[in-house]
mmCIF file of C-alpha atoms and ligand atoms in Angstrom:
data_model
loop_
_atom_site.group_PDB
_atom_site.id
_atom_site.type_symbol
_atom_site.label_atom_id
_atom_site.label_comp_id
_atom_site.label_asym_id
_atom_site.label_seq_id
_atom_site.Cartn_x
_atom_site.Cartn_y
_atom_site.Cartn_z
ATOM 1 C CA MET A 94 16.961 84.374 194.430
ATOM 2 C CA GLU A 95 19.146 82.820 191.813
ATOM 3 C CA LYS A 96 18.577 79.300 193.131
ATOM 4 C CA GLN A 97 14.800 79.717 192.920
ATOM 5 C CA GLU A 98 15.057 81.081 189.384
ATOM 6 C CA ILE A 99 17.162 78.114 188.269
ATOM 7 C CA LYS A 100 14.823 75.667 190.013
ATOM 8 C CA ASN A 101 11.886 77.238 188.152
ATOM 9 C CA LYS A 102 13.685 76.778 184.848
ATOM 10 C CA LEU A 103 14.607 73.187 185.710
ATOM 11 C CA PHE A 104 11.000 72.405 186.569
ATOM 12 C CA SER A 105 9.452 74.034 183.533
ATOM 13 C CA ARG A 106 11.836 72.132 181.240
ATOM 14 C CA LEU A 107 11.334 68.821 183.066
ATOM 15 C CA ASP A 108 7.572 69.319 182.890
ATOM 16 C CA LYS A 109 7.681 70.092 179.181
ATOM 17 C CA TYR A 110 9.953 67.167 178.225
ATOM 18 C CA CYS A 111 8.156 64.613 180.436
ATOM 19 C CA ARG A 112 4.841 65.367 178.707
ATOM 20 C CA ILE A 113 6.308 64.295 175.362
ATOM 21 C CA HIS A 114 5.815 60.550 174.883
ATOM 22 C CA THR A 115 9.214 58.970 174.105
ATOM 23 C CA THR A 116 8.978 55.325 175.183
ATOM 24 C CA SER A 117 11.512 53.216 173.273
ATOM 25 C CA ASP A 118 10.498 49.887 171.725
ATOM 26 C CA PRO A 119 12.708 46.799 172.218
ATOM 27 C CA ARG A 120 10.881 44.910 169.424
ATOM 28 C CA SER A 121 11.531 47.558 166.795
ATOM 29 C CA GLU A 122 14.321 47.269 164.233
ATOM 30 C CA THR A 123 14.390 50.946 163.298
ATOM 31 C CA TYR A 124 16.562 53.870 164.500
ATOM 32 C CA PRO A 125 15.259 55.426 166.636
ATOM 33 C CA SER A 126 13.184 52.467 167.830
ATOM 34 C CA SER A 127 10.040 54.617 168.148
ATOM 35 C CA LYS A 128 9.071 57.573 165.955
ATOM 36 C CA ASN A 129 7.821 59.652 168.879
ATOM 37 C CA GLN A 130 11.377 60.161 170.170
ATOM 38 C CA LYS A 131 11.756 62.486 167.174
ATOM 39 C CA ASP A 132 9.091 64.759 168.686
ATOM 40 C CA LEU A 133 11.342 65.476 171.643
ATOM 41 C CA ALA A 134 14.410 65.714 169.382
ATOM 42 C CA ARG A 135 12.682 68.477 167.392
ATOM 43 C CA VAL A 136 11.831 70.428 170.550
ATOM 44 C CA LEU A 137 15.396 70.119 171.858
ATOM 45 C CA ASP A 138 16.976 71.017 168.510
ATOM 46 C CA LYS A 139 14.885 74.209 168.387
ATOM 47 C CA GLU A 140 15.604 75.092 172.007
ATOM 48 C CA LEU A 141 19.368 74.564 171.657
ATOM 49 C CA LYS A 142 19.318 77.055 168.767
ATOM 50 C CA GLU A 143 17.207 79.523 170.745
ATOM 51 C CA ILE A 144 19.568 79.579 173.733
ATOM 52 C CA GLY A 145 22.501 80.233 171.386
ATOM 53 C CA MET A 146 24.272 76.884 170.987
ATOM 54 C CA LYS A 147 26.325 76.417 167.805
ATOM 55 C CA ASN A 148 26.321 73.633 165.175
ATOM 56 C CA VAL A 149 22.984 72.287 166.392
ATOM 57 C CA SER A 150 21.955 69.239 164.410
ATOM 58 C CA THR A 151 19.712 66.190 164.516
ATOM 59 C CA ASP A 152 20.815 63.277 162.350
ATOM 60 C CA LYS A 153 18.698 60.544 160.782
ATOM 61 C CA TYR A 154 19.256 58.262 163.788
ATOM 62 C CA CYS A 155 17.842 60.974 166.091
ATOM 63 C CA TYR A 156 21.089 62.013 167.780
ATOM 64 C CA VAL A 157 20.786 65.685 168.736
ATOM 65 C CA THR A 158 24.193 67.343 169.047
ATOM 66 C CA ALA A 159 25.411 70.882 169.679
ATOM 67 C CA PHE A 160 28.586 72.838 170.395
ATOM 68 C CA LEU A 161 29.550 75.732 172.640
ATOM 69 C CA PRO A 162 33.009 77.162 171.967
ATOM 70 C CA GLY A 163 35.261 77.626 174.999
ATOM 71 C CA ASN A 164 36.583 80.968 176.198
ATOM 72 C CA VAL A 165 39.933 79.904 177.664
ATOM 73 C CA LYS A 166 43.194 78.717 176.167
ATOM 74 C CA THR A 167 42.597 75.019 176.741
ATOM 75 C CA LYS A 168 41.984 72.929 173.643
ATOM 76 C CA LYS A 169 40.008 70.394 175.640
ATOM 77 C CA THR A 170 36.464 69.524 174.615
ATOM 78 C CA ILE A 171 34.131 68.184 177.276
ATOM 79 C CA ALA A 172 30.813 66.518 176.503
ATOM 80 C CA PHE A 173 27.564 66.235 178.407
ATOM 81 C CA LEU A 174 25.071 63.541 177.462
ATOM 82 C CA ALA A 175 21.562 62.428 178.373
ATOM 83 C CA HIS A 176 19.013 60.122 176.772
ATOM 84 C CA MET A 177 15.625 61.124 175.369
ATOM 85 C CA ASP A 178 13.747 57.822 175.587
ATOM 86 C CA VAL A 179 11.934 56.480 178.647
ATOM 87 C CA SER A 180 11.716 52.868 179.747
ATOM 88 C CA PRO A 181 9.110 50.587 178.144
ATOM 89 C CA ALA A 182 8.708 48.945 181.591
ATOM 90 C CA ALA A 183 5.808 51.288 182.429
ATOM 91 C CA CYS A 184 3.424 53.530 180.537
ATOM 92 C CA GLY A 185 5.133 56.712 179.334
ATOM 93 C CA LYS A 186 2.216 58.261 177.466
ATOM 94 C CA GLY A 187 0.173 61.103 178.932
ATOM 95 C CA VAL A 188 2.658 61.945 181.701
ATOM 96 C CA LYS A 189 1.382 64.766 183.920
ATOM 97 C CA PRO A 190 4.118 65.891 186.312
ATOM 98 C CA LYS A 191 3.013 67.166 189.737
ATOM 99 C CA ILE A 192 5.079 69.344 192.010
ATOM 100 C CA HIS A 193 4.890 68.909 195.791
ATOM 101 C CA LYS A 194 6.506 72.032 197.213
ATOM 102 C CA ASN A 195 8.489 72.211 200.447
ATOM 103 C CA TYR A 196 8.172 68.559 201.490
ATOM 104 C CA LYS A 197 7.266 68.391 205.160
ATOM 105 C CA GLY A 198 7.816 64.653 205.744
ATOM 106 C CA GLY A 199 5.103 61.998 205.735
ATOM 107 C CA PRO A 200 3.211 60.606 202.739
ATOM 108 C CA ILE A 201 3.126 62.175 199.263
ATOM 109 C CA ASP A 202 -0.133 61.560 197.439
ATOM 110 C CA ILE A 203 0.733 60.589 193.876
ATOM 111 C CA ASN A 204 -2.687 59.050 193.252
ATOM 112 C CA SER A 205 -4.580 57.935 196.359
ATOM 113 C CA LYS A 206 -7.486 56.607 194.275
ATOM 114 C CA LYS A 207 -5.093 54.068 192.802
ATOM 115 C CA GLY A 208 -3.331 53.566 196.119
ATOM 116 C CA ILE A 209 -0.108 55.113 194.828
ATOM 117 C CA ILE A 210 1.291 56.926 197.823
ATOM 118 C CA LEU A 211 4.961 57.612 198.376
ATOM 119 C CA THR A 212 5.986 57.323 202.023
ATOM 120 C CA PRO A 213 9.246 57.297 203.993
ATOM 121 C CA THR A 214 8.441 53.619 204.700
ATOM 122 C CA ASN A 215 8.195 52.498 201.075
ATOM 123 C CA CYS A 216 11.007 54.878 200.072
ATOM 124 C CA PRO A 217 13.335 55.677 203.017
ATOM 125 C CA PRO A 218 15.518 58.225 201.117
ATOM 126 C CA LEU A 219 12.518 60.597 201.182
ATOM 127 C CA LYS A 220 13.467 61.418 204.784
ATOM 128 C CA GLU A 221 16.620 63.137 203.544
ATOM 129 C CA HIS A 222 14.609 65.541 201.395
ATOM 130 C CA ILE A 223 12.590 67.481 203.958
ATOM 131 C CA GLY A 224 12.148 71.033 202.667
ATOM 132 C CA ASP A 225 12.757 70.028 199.037
ATOM 133 C CA ASP A 226 10.379 70.495 196.139
ATOM 134 C CA ILE A 227 9.492 66.974 194.940
ATOM 135 C CA VAL A 228 8.219 66.136 191.452
ATOM 136 C CA THR A 229 6.182 62.983 190.747
ATOM 137 C CA ALA A 230 3.876 61.778 187.966
ATOM 138 C CA SER A 231 0.129 61.353 188.572
ATOM 139 C CA GLY A 232 -0.229 57.618 189.118
ATOM 140 C CA ASP A 233 -0.967 56.417 185.568
ATOM 141 C CA THR A 234 2.543 56.584 184.169
ATOM 142 C CA LEU A 235 6.203 56.760 185.024
ATOM 143 C CA LEU A 236 7.591 60.279 185.370
ATOM 144 C CA GLY A 237 10.497 60.103 182.945
ATOM 145 C CA ALA A 238 12.964 62.034 185.108
ATOM 146 C CA ASP A 239 15.145 59.177 183.868
ATOM 147 C CA ASN A 240 16.517 60.836 181.841
ATOM 148 C CA LYS A 241 14.625 64.052 181.087
ATOM 149 C CA ALA A 242 15.975 65.485 184.321
ATOM 150 C CA GLY A 243 19.440 65.083 182.764
ATOM 151 C CA ILE A 244 18.339 66.915 179.611
ATOM 152 C CA SER A 245 16.802 69.737 181.699
ATOM 153 C CA ILE A 246 19.989 70.089 183.756
ATOM 154 C CA ILE A 247 22.247 70.195 180.693
ATOM 155 C CA MET A 248 19.985 72.634 178.808
ATOM 156 C CA THR A 249 19.652 74.988 181.793
ATOM 157 C CA ALA A 250 23.409 74.932 182.448
ATOM 158 C CA MET A 251 24.165 75.744 178.789
ATOM 159 C CA GLU A 252 21.743 78.656 178.864
ATOM 160 C CA TYR A 253 23.457 79.957 182.007
ATOM 161 C CA LEU A 254 26.968 79.640 180.529
ATOM 162 C CA ILE A 255 25.922 81.465 177.364
ATOM 163 C CA LYS A 256 24.356 84.287 179.390
ATOM 164 C CA ASN A 257 27.514 84.548 181.538
ATOM 165 C CA PRO A 258 30.364 84.580 179.006
ATOM 166 C CA ASN A 259 32.802 85.756 181.688
ATOM 167 C CA LEU A 260 32.626 82.323 183.372
ATOM 168 C CA PRO A 261 35.622 80.276 182.173
ATOM 169 C CA ARG A 262 34.687 77.172 180.191
ATOM 170 C CA PRO A 263 36.323 74.646 177.863
ATOM 171 C CA ASN A 264 34.835 73.708 174.489
ATOM 172 C CA ILE A 265 31.572 71.958 175.236
ATOM 173 C CA LYS A 266 29.662 69.366 173.212
ATOM 174 C CA ILE A 267 26.161 68.170 173.940
ATOM 175 C CA ALA A 268 24.509 64.939 172.824
ATOM 176 C CA PHE A 269 20.942 63.854 173.455
ATOM 177 C CA THR A 270 20.595 60.217 172.440
ATOM 178 C CA PRO A 271 17.689 57.850 171.711
ATOM 179 C CA ASP A 272 17.091 54.242 172.834
ATOM 180 C CA GLU A 273 19.295 54.019 175.926
ATOM 181 C CA GLU A 274 16.669 52.052 177.815
ATOM 182 C CA ILE A 275 16.746 49.225 175.291
ATOM 183 C CA GLY A 276 20.546 49.109 175.204
ATOM 184 C CA ARG A 277 20.936 50.671 171.766
ATOM 185 C CA GLY A 278 21.754 54.261 172.657
ATOM 186 C CA THR A 279 25.267 54.264 171.244
ATOM 187 C CA GLU A 280 24.907 51.836 168.348
ATOM 188 C CA LYS A 281 24.901 54.491 165.616
ATOM 189 C CA PHE A 282 26.779 57.177 167.524
ATOM 190 C CA ASP A 283 29.874 58.445 165.700
ATOM 191 C CA VAL A 284 32.322 59.026 168.565
ATOM 192 C CA LYS A 285 35.167 60.048 166.214
ATOM 193 C CA LYS A 286 33.103 62.723 164.533
ATOM 194 C CA PHE A 287 31.755 63.921 167.892
ATOM 195 C CA ALA A 288 35.402 64.438 168.945
ATOM 196 C CA ALA A 289 35.358 65.142 172.671
ATOM 197 C CA ASP A 290 38.131 64.409 175.168
ATOM 198 C CA ALA A 291 35.903 63.399 178.063
ATOM 199 C CA GLY A 292 32.194 62.981 178.605
ATOM 200 C CA TYR A 293 29.685 62.858 181.430
ATOM 201 C CA THR A 294 26.263 61.214 181.220
ATOM 202 C CA PHE A 295 23.825 62.949 183.566
ATOM 203 C CA ASP A 296 21.815 59.782 184.064
ATOM 204 C CA GLY A 297 22.458 58.813 187.688
ATOM 205 C CA ASP A 298 20.142 58.749 190.643
ATOM 206 C CA LEU A 299 20.622 59.761 194.290
ATOM 207 C CA LYS A 300 22.099 63.109 195.319
ATOM 208 C CA GLY A 301 25.895 63.132 195.016
ATOM 209 C CA ALA A 302 26.156 59.802 193.167
ATOM 210 C CA VAL A 303 29.190 59.372 190.947
ATOM 211 C CA GLU A 304 29.416 56.165 188.945
ATOM 212 C CA ALA A 305 32.603 55.226 187.142
ATOM 213 C CA GLU A 306 32.423 51.449 187.448
ATOM 214 C CA ASN A 307 29.938 49.067 185.932
ATOM 215 C CA PHE A 308 29.656 45.329 185.444
ATOM 216 C CA ASN A 309 31.724 43.195 183.129
ATOM 217 C CA ALA A 310 29.012 41.343 181.292
ATOM 218 C CA ASP A 311 28.950 38.040 179.416
ATOM 219 C CA PHE A 312 26.083 36.009 178.028
ATOM 220 C CA VAL A 313 25.893 32.232 178.400
ATOM 221 C CA GLU A 314 23.951 29.661 176.429
ATOM 222 C CA ILE A 315 23.891 25.942 177.216
ATOM 223 C CA ASN A 316 22.386 23.434 174.799
ATOM 224 C CA ILE A 317 21.614 19.875 175.839
ATOM 225 C CA LYS A 318 20.830 16.983 173.517
ATOM 226 C CA GLY A 319 19.130 14.128 175.291
ATOM 227 C CA LYS A 320 18.140 10.616 174.288
ATOM 228 C CA SER A 321 14.485 9.700 174.269
ATOM 229 C CA VAL A 322 13.313 6.141 174.839
ATOM 230 C CA HIS A 323 10.044 4.699 176.177
ATOM 231 C CA PRO A 324 9.964 5.452 179.911
ATOM 232 C CA GLY A 325 9.070 1.835 180.619
ATOM 233 C CA THR A 326 12.397 0.679 179.251
ATOM 234 C CA ALA A 327 14.435 3.788 180.015
ATOM 235 C CA LYS A 328 16.761 2.346 182.651
ATOM 236 C CA ASN A 329 20.367 3.106 181.598
ATOM 237 C CA ALA A 330 19.066 4.065 178.147
ATOM 238 C CA MET A 331 17.486 7.510 178.483
ATOM 239 C CA ALA A 332 19.038 10.961 178.846
ATOM 240 C CA ASN A 333 16.375 13.519 179.809
ATOM 241 C CA ALA A 334 17.619 16.873 178.529
ATOM 242 C CA ALA A 335 14.972 18.894 180.408
ATOM 243 C CA ARG A 336 15.922 17.336 183.717
ATOM 244 C CA ILE A 337 19.647 17.903 183.062
ATOM 245 C CA ALA A 338 18.925 21.563 182.298
ATOM 246 C CA ALA A 339 17.055 21.941 185.577
ATOM 247 C CA GLU A 340 19.883 20.236 187.413
ATOM 248 C CA ILE A 341 22.506 22.591 185.925
ATOM 249 C CA CYS A 342 20.375 25.540 186.974
ATOM 250 C CA SER A 343 20.001 24.315 190.541
ATOM 251 C CA SER A 344 23.677 23.365 190.792
ATOM 252 C CA TRP A 345 24.641 27.006 190.508
ATOM 253 C CA PRO A 346 25.406 28.321 194.050
ATOM 254 C CA GLU A 347 22.523 30.323 195.464
ATOM 255 C CA ASN A 348 24.832 32.944 196.970
ATOM 256 C CA MET A 349 25.897 33.905 193.426
ATOM 257 C CA THR A 350 22.450 34.849 192.112
ATOM 258 C CA PRO A 351 21.030 38.382 191.714
ATOM 259 C CA GLU A 352 18.482 37.781 194.486
ATOM 260 C CA ASN A 353 21.313 37.251 196.954
ATOM 261 C CA THR A 354 23.950 39.790 195.923
ATOM 262 C CA ASP A 355 24.508 43.550 195.944
ATOM 263 C CA GLY A 356 27.359 46.088 195.894
ATOM 264 C CA TYR A 357 30.465 44.564 194.318
ATOM 265 C CA ASP A 358 29.240 40.936 194.371
ATOM 266 C CA GLY A 359 28.708 39.308 191.007
ATOM 267 C CA PHE A 360 26.218 36.691 189.855
ATOM 268 C CA ILE A 361 24.960 34.366 187.163
ATOM 269 C CA MET A 362 21.261 34.569 186.398
ATOM 270 C CA PHE A 363 19.630 31.896 184.242
ATOM 271 C CA ASP A 364 16.768 33.833 182.725
ATOM 272 C CA GLU A 365 15.417 31.279 180.297
ATOM 273 C CA ILE A 366 15.131 27.518 180.510
ATOM 274 C CA LYS A 367 13.170 25.456 178.046
ATOM 275 C CA GLY A 368 13.094 21.953 176.736
ATOM 276 C CA ASN A 369 11.871 18.373 176.584
ATOM 277 C CA ILE A 370 13.534 14.975 176.750
ATOM 278 C CA GLU A 371 15.276 15.356 173.391
ATOM 279 C CA ASN A 372 16.430 18.956 173.554
ATOM 280 C CA ALA A 373 16.790 21.598 176.227
ATOM 281 C CA SER A 374 18.508 24.931 176.542
ATOM 282 C CA LEU A 375 19.433 27.365 179.257
ATOM 283 C CA SER A 376 20.506 30.929 178.794
ATOM 284 C CA GLY A 377 21.643 33.525 181.244
ATOM 285 C CA ILE A 378 23.778 36.510 182.052
ATOM 286 C CA ILE A 379 27.075 36.648 183.906
ATOM 287 C CA ARG A 380 27.910 39.850 185.799
ATOM 288 C CA GLU A 381 30.900 40.902 187.912
ATOM 289 C CA HIS A 382 32.834 44.163 188.410
ATOM 290 C CA ASP A 383 36.201 42.415 188.631
ATOM 291 C CA ILE A 384 37.188 40.716 185.378
ATOM 292 C CA LYS A 385 39.294 38.104 187.227
ATOM 293 C CA LYS A 386 36.309 37.161 189.365
ATOM 294 C CA LEU A 387 34.124 37.014 186.234
ATOM 295 C CA LYS A 388 36.519 34.487 184.721
ATOM 296 C CA LYS A 389 36.552 32.552 188.012
ATOM 297 C CA MET A 390 32.754 32.308 188.008
ATOM 298 C CA GLU A 391 32.845 31.101 184.408
ATOM 299 C CA LYS A 392 35.421 28.461 185.380
ATOM 300 C CA LEU A 393 33.075 27.245 188.090
ATOM 301 C CA LEU A 394 30.214 27.036 185.602
ATOM 302 C CA LEU A 395 32.417 25.069 183.176
ATOM 303 C CA LYS A 396 33.311 22.705 186.024
ATOM 304 C CA ILE A 397 29.618 22.097 186.743
ATOM 305 C CA ILE A 398 29.018 21.375 183.055
ATOM 306 C CA GLU A 399 31.957 18.963 183.021
ATOM 307 C CA GLU A 400 30.464 17.094 186.003
ATOM 308 C CA LYS A 401 27.110 16.773 184.252
ATOM 309 C CA LYS A 402 28.796 15.442 181.132
ATOM 310 C CA GLN A 403 30.429 12.734 183.254
ATOM 311 C CA LYS A 404 27.186 11.990 185.053
ATOM 312 C CA TYR A 405 25.085 11.824 181.850
ATOM 313 C CA PRO A 406 27.246 10.184 179.180
ATOM 314 C CA LEU A 407 24.209 9.567 176.958
ATOM 315 C CA SER A 408 23.643 13.306 176.573
ATOM 316 C CA GLN A 409 25.560 16.001 174.722
ATOM 317 C CA ILE A 410 26.062 19.294 176.495
ATOM 318 C CA ASN A 411 27.476 22.392 174.805
ATOM 319 C CA ILE A 412 28.216 25.679 176.476
ATOM 320 C CA ASN A 413 28.868 28.965 174.740
ATOM 321 C CA ILE A 414 29.924 32.175 176.531
ATOM 322 C CA LYS A 415 29.849 35.506 174.682
ATOM 323 C CA GLU A 416 31.162 38.912 175.740
ATOM 324 C CA GLN A 417 28.518 41.673 176.103
ATOM 325 C CA TYR A 418 30.258 44.707 177.620
ATOM 326 C CA ARG A 419 33.109 45.581 179.946
ATOM 327 C CA ASN A 420 33.678 47.686 183.057
ATOM 328 C CA MET A 421 34.525 51.276 182.102
ATOM 329 C CA LYS A 422 36.828 51.473 185.149
ATOM 330 C CA SER A 423 39.722 50.188 183.041
ATOM 331 C CA VAL A 424 39.239 53.147 180.655
ATOM 332 C CA ILE A 425 38.650 55.724 183.416
ATOM 333 C CA ASP A 426 41.764 54.496 185.274
ATOM 334 C CA LYS A 427 43.818 55.433 182.206
ATOM 335 C CA ASN A 428 42.211 58.914 182.223
ATOM 336 C CA PRO A 429 42.113 59.662 185.964
ATOM 337 C CA GLN A 430 41.402 63.385 185.471
ATOM 338 C CA VAL A 431 37.937 62.589 184.144
ATOM 339 C CA LEU A 432 36.929 61.215 187.535
ATOM 340 C CA SER A 433 39.056 63.434 189.807
ATOM 341 C CA LYS A 434 37.643 66.602 188.234
ATOM 342 C CA LEU A 435 34.111 65.256 188.632
ATOM 343 C CA ILE A 436 34.684 64.481 192.316
ATOM 344 C CA LYS A 437 36.046 68.002 192.880
ATOM 345 C CA ALA A 438 33.061 69.478 191.050
ATOM 346 C CA VAL A 439 30.568 67.577 193.219
ATOM 347 C CA LYS A 440 32.359 68.688 196.416
ATOM 348 C CA LYS A 441 32.381 72.279 195.213
ATOM 349 C CA SER A 442 28.591 72.086 194.965
ATOM 350 C CA GLY A 443 28.600 71.540 198.716
ATOM 351 C CA ILE A 444 27.893 67.806 198.837
ATOM 352 C CA GLU A 445 29.876 64.659 199.517
ATOM 353 C CA PRO A 446 30.243 62.454 196.438
ATOM 354 C CA VAL A 447 28.702 58.997 196.801
ATOM 355 C CA ILE A 448 30.994 56.836 194.679
ATOM 356 C CA LYS A 449 29.199 53.606 193.858
ATOM 357 C CA PRO A 450 29.429 50.804 191.299
ATOM 358 C CA ILE A 451 26.663 50.469 188.726
ATOM 359 C CA ARG A 452 25.057 47.022 188.826
ATOM 360 C CA GLY A 453 24.400 47.113 185.111
ATOM 361 C CA GLY A 454 25.783 48.856 182.061
ATOM 362 C CA THR A 455 25.361 52.426 180.826
ATOM 363 C CA ASP A 456 25.740 54.259 177.554
ATOM 364 C CA GLY A 457 28.765 55.840 179.232
ATOM 365 C CA ALA A 458 30.387 52.437 179.648
ATOM 366 C CA ARG A 459 29.955 51.690 175.955
ATOM 367 C CA LEU A 460 31.168 55.184 174.979
ATOM 368 C CA SER A 461 34.228 54.727 177.215
ATOM 369 C CA PHE A 462 35.294 51.729 175.133
ATOM 370 C CA MET A 463 34.487 53.596 171.925
ATOM 371 C CA GLY A 464 37.058 56.225 172.946
ATOM 372 C CA LEU A 465 35.111 58.696 175.098
ATOM 373 C CA PRO A 466 35.752 58.119 178.827
ATOM 374 C CA CYS A 467 32.372 58.811 180.328
ATOM 375 C CA PRO A 468 31.363 58.447 184.006
ATOM 376 C CA ASN A 469 27.776 58.914 185.152
ATOM 377 C CA VAL A 470 26.549 61.782 187.352
ATOM 378 C CA PHE A 471 23.524 61.999 189.683
ATOM 379 C CA THR A 472 20.387 63.934 188.789
ATOM 380 C CA GLY A 473 18.515 63.360 192.065
ATOM 381 C CA GLY A 474 15.783 60.866 191.107
ATOM 382 C CA TYR A 475 14.474 57.630 192.623
ATOM 383 C CA ASN A 476 12.188 54.669 191.754
ATOM 384 C CA TYR A 477 12.834 54.967 188.019
ATOM 385 C CA HIS A 478 10.752 53.036 185.466
ATOM 386 C CA GLY A 479 7.465 53.049 187.389
ATOM 387 C CA PRO A 480 4.615 55.152 188.820
ATOM 388 C CA TYR A 481 6.481 55.750 192.107
ATOM 389 C CA GLU A 482 9.269 57.608 190.304
ATOM 390 C CA TRP A 483 10.167 60.953 191.901
ATOM 391 C CA ILE A 484 12.891 63.561 191.805
ATOM 392 C CA SER A 485 13.935 66.398 194.089
ATOM 393 C CA LEU A 486 14.228 69.745 192.295
ATOM 394 C CA ASP A 487 16.776 70.763 194.939
ATOM 395 C CA SER A 488 18.965 67.789 194.018
ATOM 396 C CA MET A 489 18.540 68.678 190.332
ATOM 397 C CA TYR A 490 19.837 72.137 191.222
ATOM 398 C CA LEU A 491 22.935 70.563 192.850
ATOM 399 C CA SER A 492 23.442 68.421 189.745
ATOM 400 C CA TYR A 493 23.223 71.577 187.614
ATOM 401 C CA LYS A 494 25.829 73.266 189.840
ATOM 402 C CA THR A 495 28.049 70.203 189.527
ATOM 403 C CA LEU A 496 27.885 70.551 185.728
ATOM 404 C CA ILE A 497 28.920 74.220 185.875
ATOM 405 C CA ASN A 498 31.761 73.244 188.242
ATOM 406 C CA ILE A 499 32.921 70.460 185.902
ATOM 407 C CA CYS A 500 33.297 73.107 183.175
ATOM 408 C CA GLU A 501 35.403 75.296 185.443
ATOM 409 C CA GLU A 502 37.546 72.315 186.514
ATOM 410 C CA TRP A 503 38.395 71.629 182.866
ATOM 411 C CA THR A 504 39.751 75.130 182.332
ATOM 412 C CA ASN A 505 42.781 74.510 184.527
HETATM 413 ZN ZN1 ZN B 754 18.544 56.540 182.301
#
């Protein structure tokens, strides 16, 4: 009975939030990057007040925060976070969530007219969700379970804790943030003022997933100055910058590119190459979970550049490597309770934690280095950022239970 009631609440919230258009805009210079994120912020601000949260506020940058005082002796304050924006990679306007109850196996018709059909062949994890209630969009848009499922889970758990004051809980802080999808979700966030001891972003994917490691990330830019002369008299006199750029790119080992790596293997991806005989440039990203291996890859790249300098003495080649973000593991390792309590909480929900590295960065990673150790927790969704996105309401329920269990874990 109770499970069904919670699932109903989770669905009605997810449905409501997904219908509000909150696509973030990478070209915008404002905070939040798109005005429509404020529409969801207003709804959430009002709802947090209605369920009985304290100190509810929305600041000018669109951070919605709230507080729930603890009811045990511990002075610890634990935070739960989710982001309000959806990815600009697909249309996020006019989302109409659809519920497919009691999944029996086989295809799920998202929009057969458009040929958008979810099957166990194009998405094998579906097979593990027989009997679940599955939510999709309607074929024209993404769903936005990333990350409105996280908001629904947090909101529903807070409502439950407030209605059951006998359940032990630490001090709890909530933050709903804008612009995560464009990498700016924490830029204006005042971690000191927020003042929590540990945080959890509910922004993961598959059932049971716990993510406390992400990439170390650097950015590389290589500029090449060539020497242009008439091609008829170019022998031993020309340096073709464009050709040198292409050669650098193809000298990078294929087994260290994103197309050929997964799990803990790192890569360099050159994502822009442009130029002519006189000038050329290459830029790219460098990613690796292990900082020592990151530095080793960079050494290899520097060696390649050195070789090209020798080979093309008429050219000038400059390389510049800049730090982007670091693996939160180093912060979590110093605060092991943050992860061990999460793992216990997942197990207590009756599932085995799937501990996996993030092949990217998260708001949690940035927050960890700003002073709030912050692993990422599953919500139960798949195929984010496109029309095939789906989420299991039953997995959302397990994520919700994990959140309640995290609270209990922090009272002892
Ligand atoms: Zn997300």
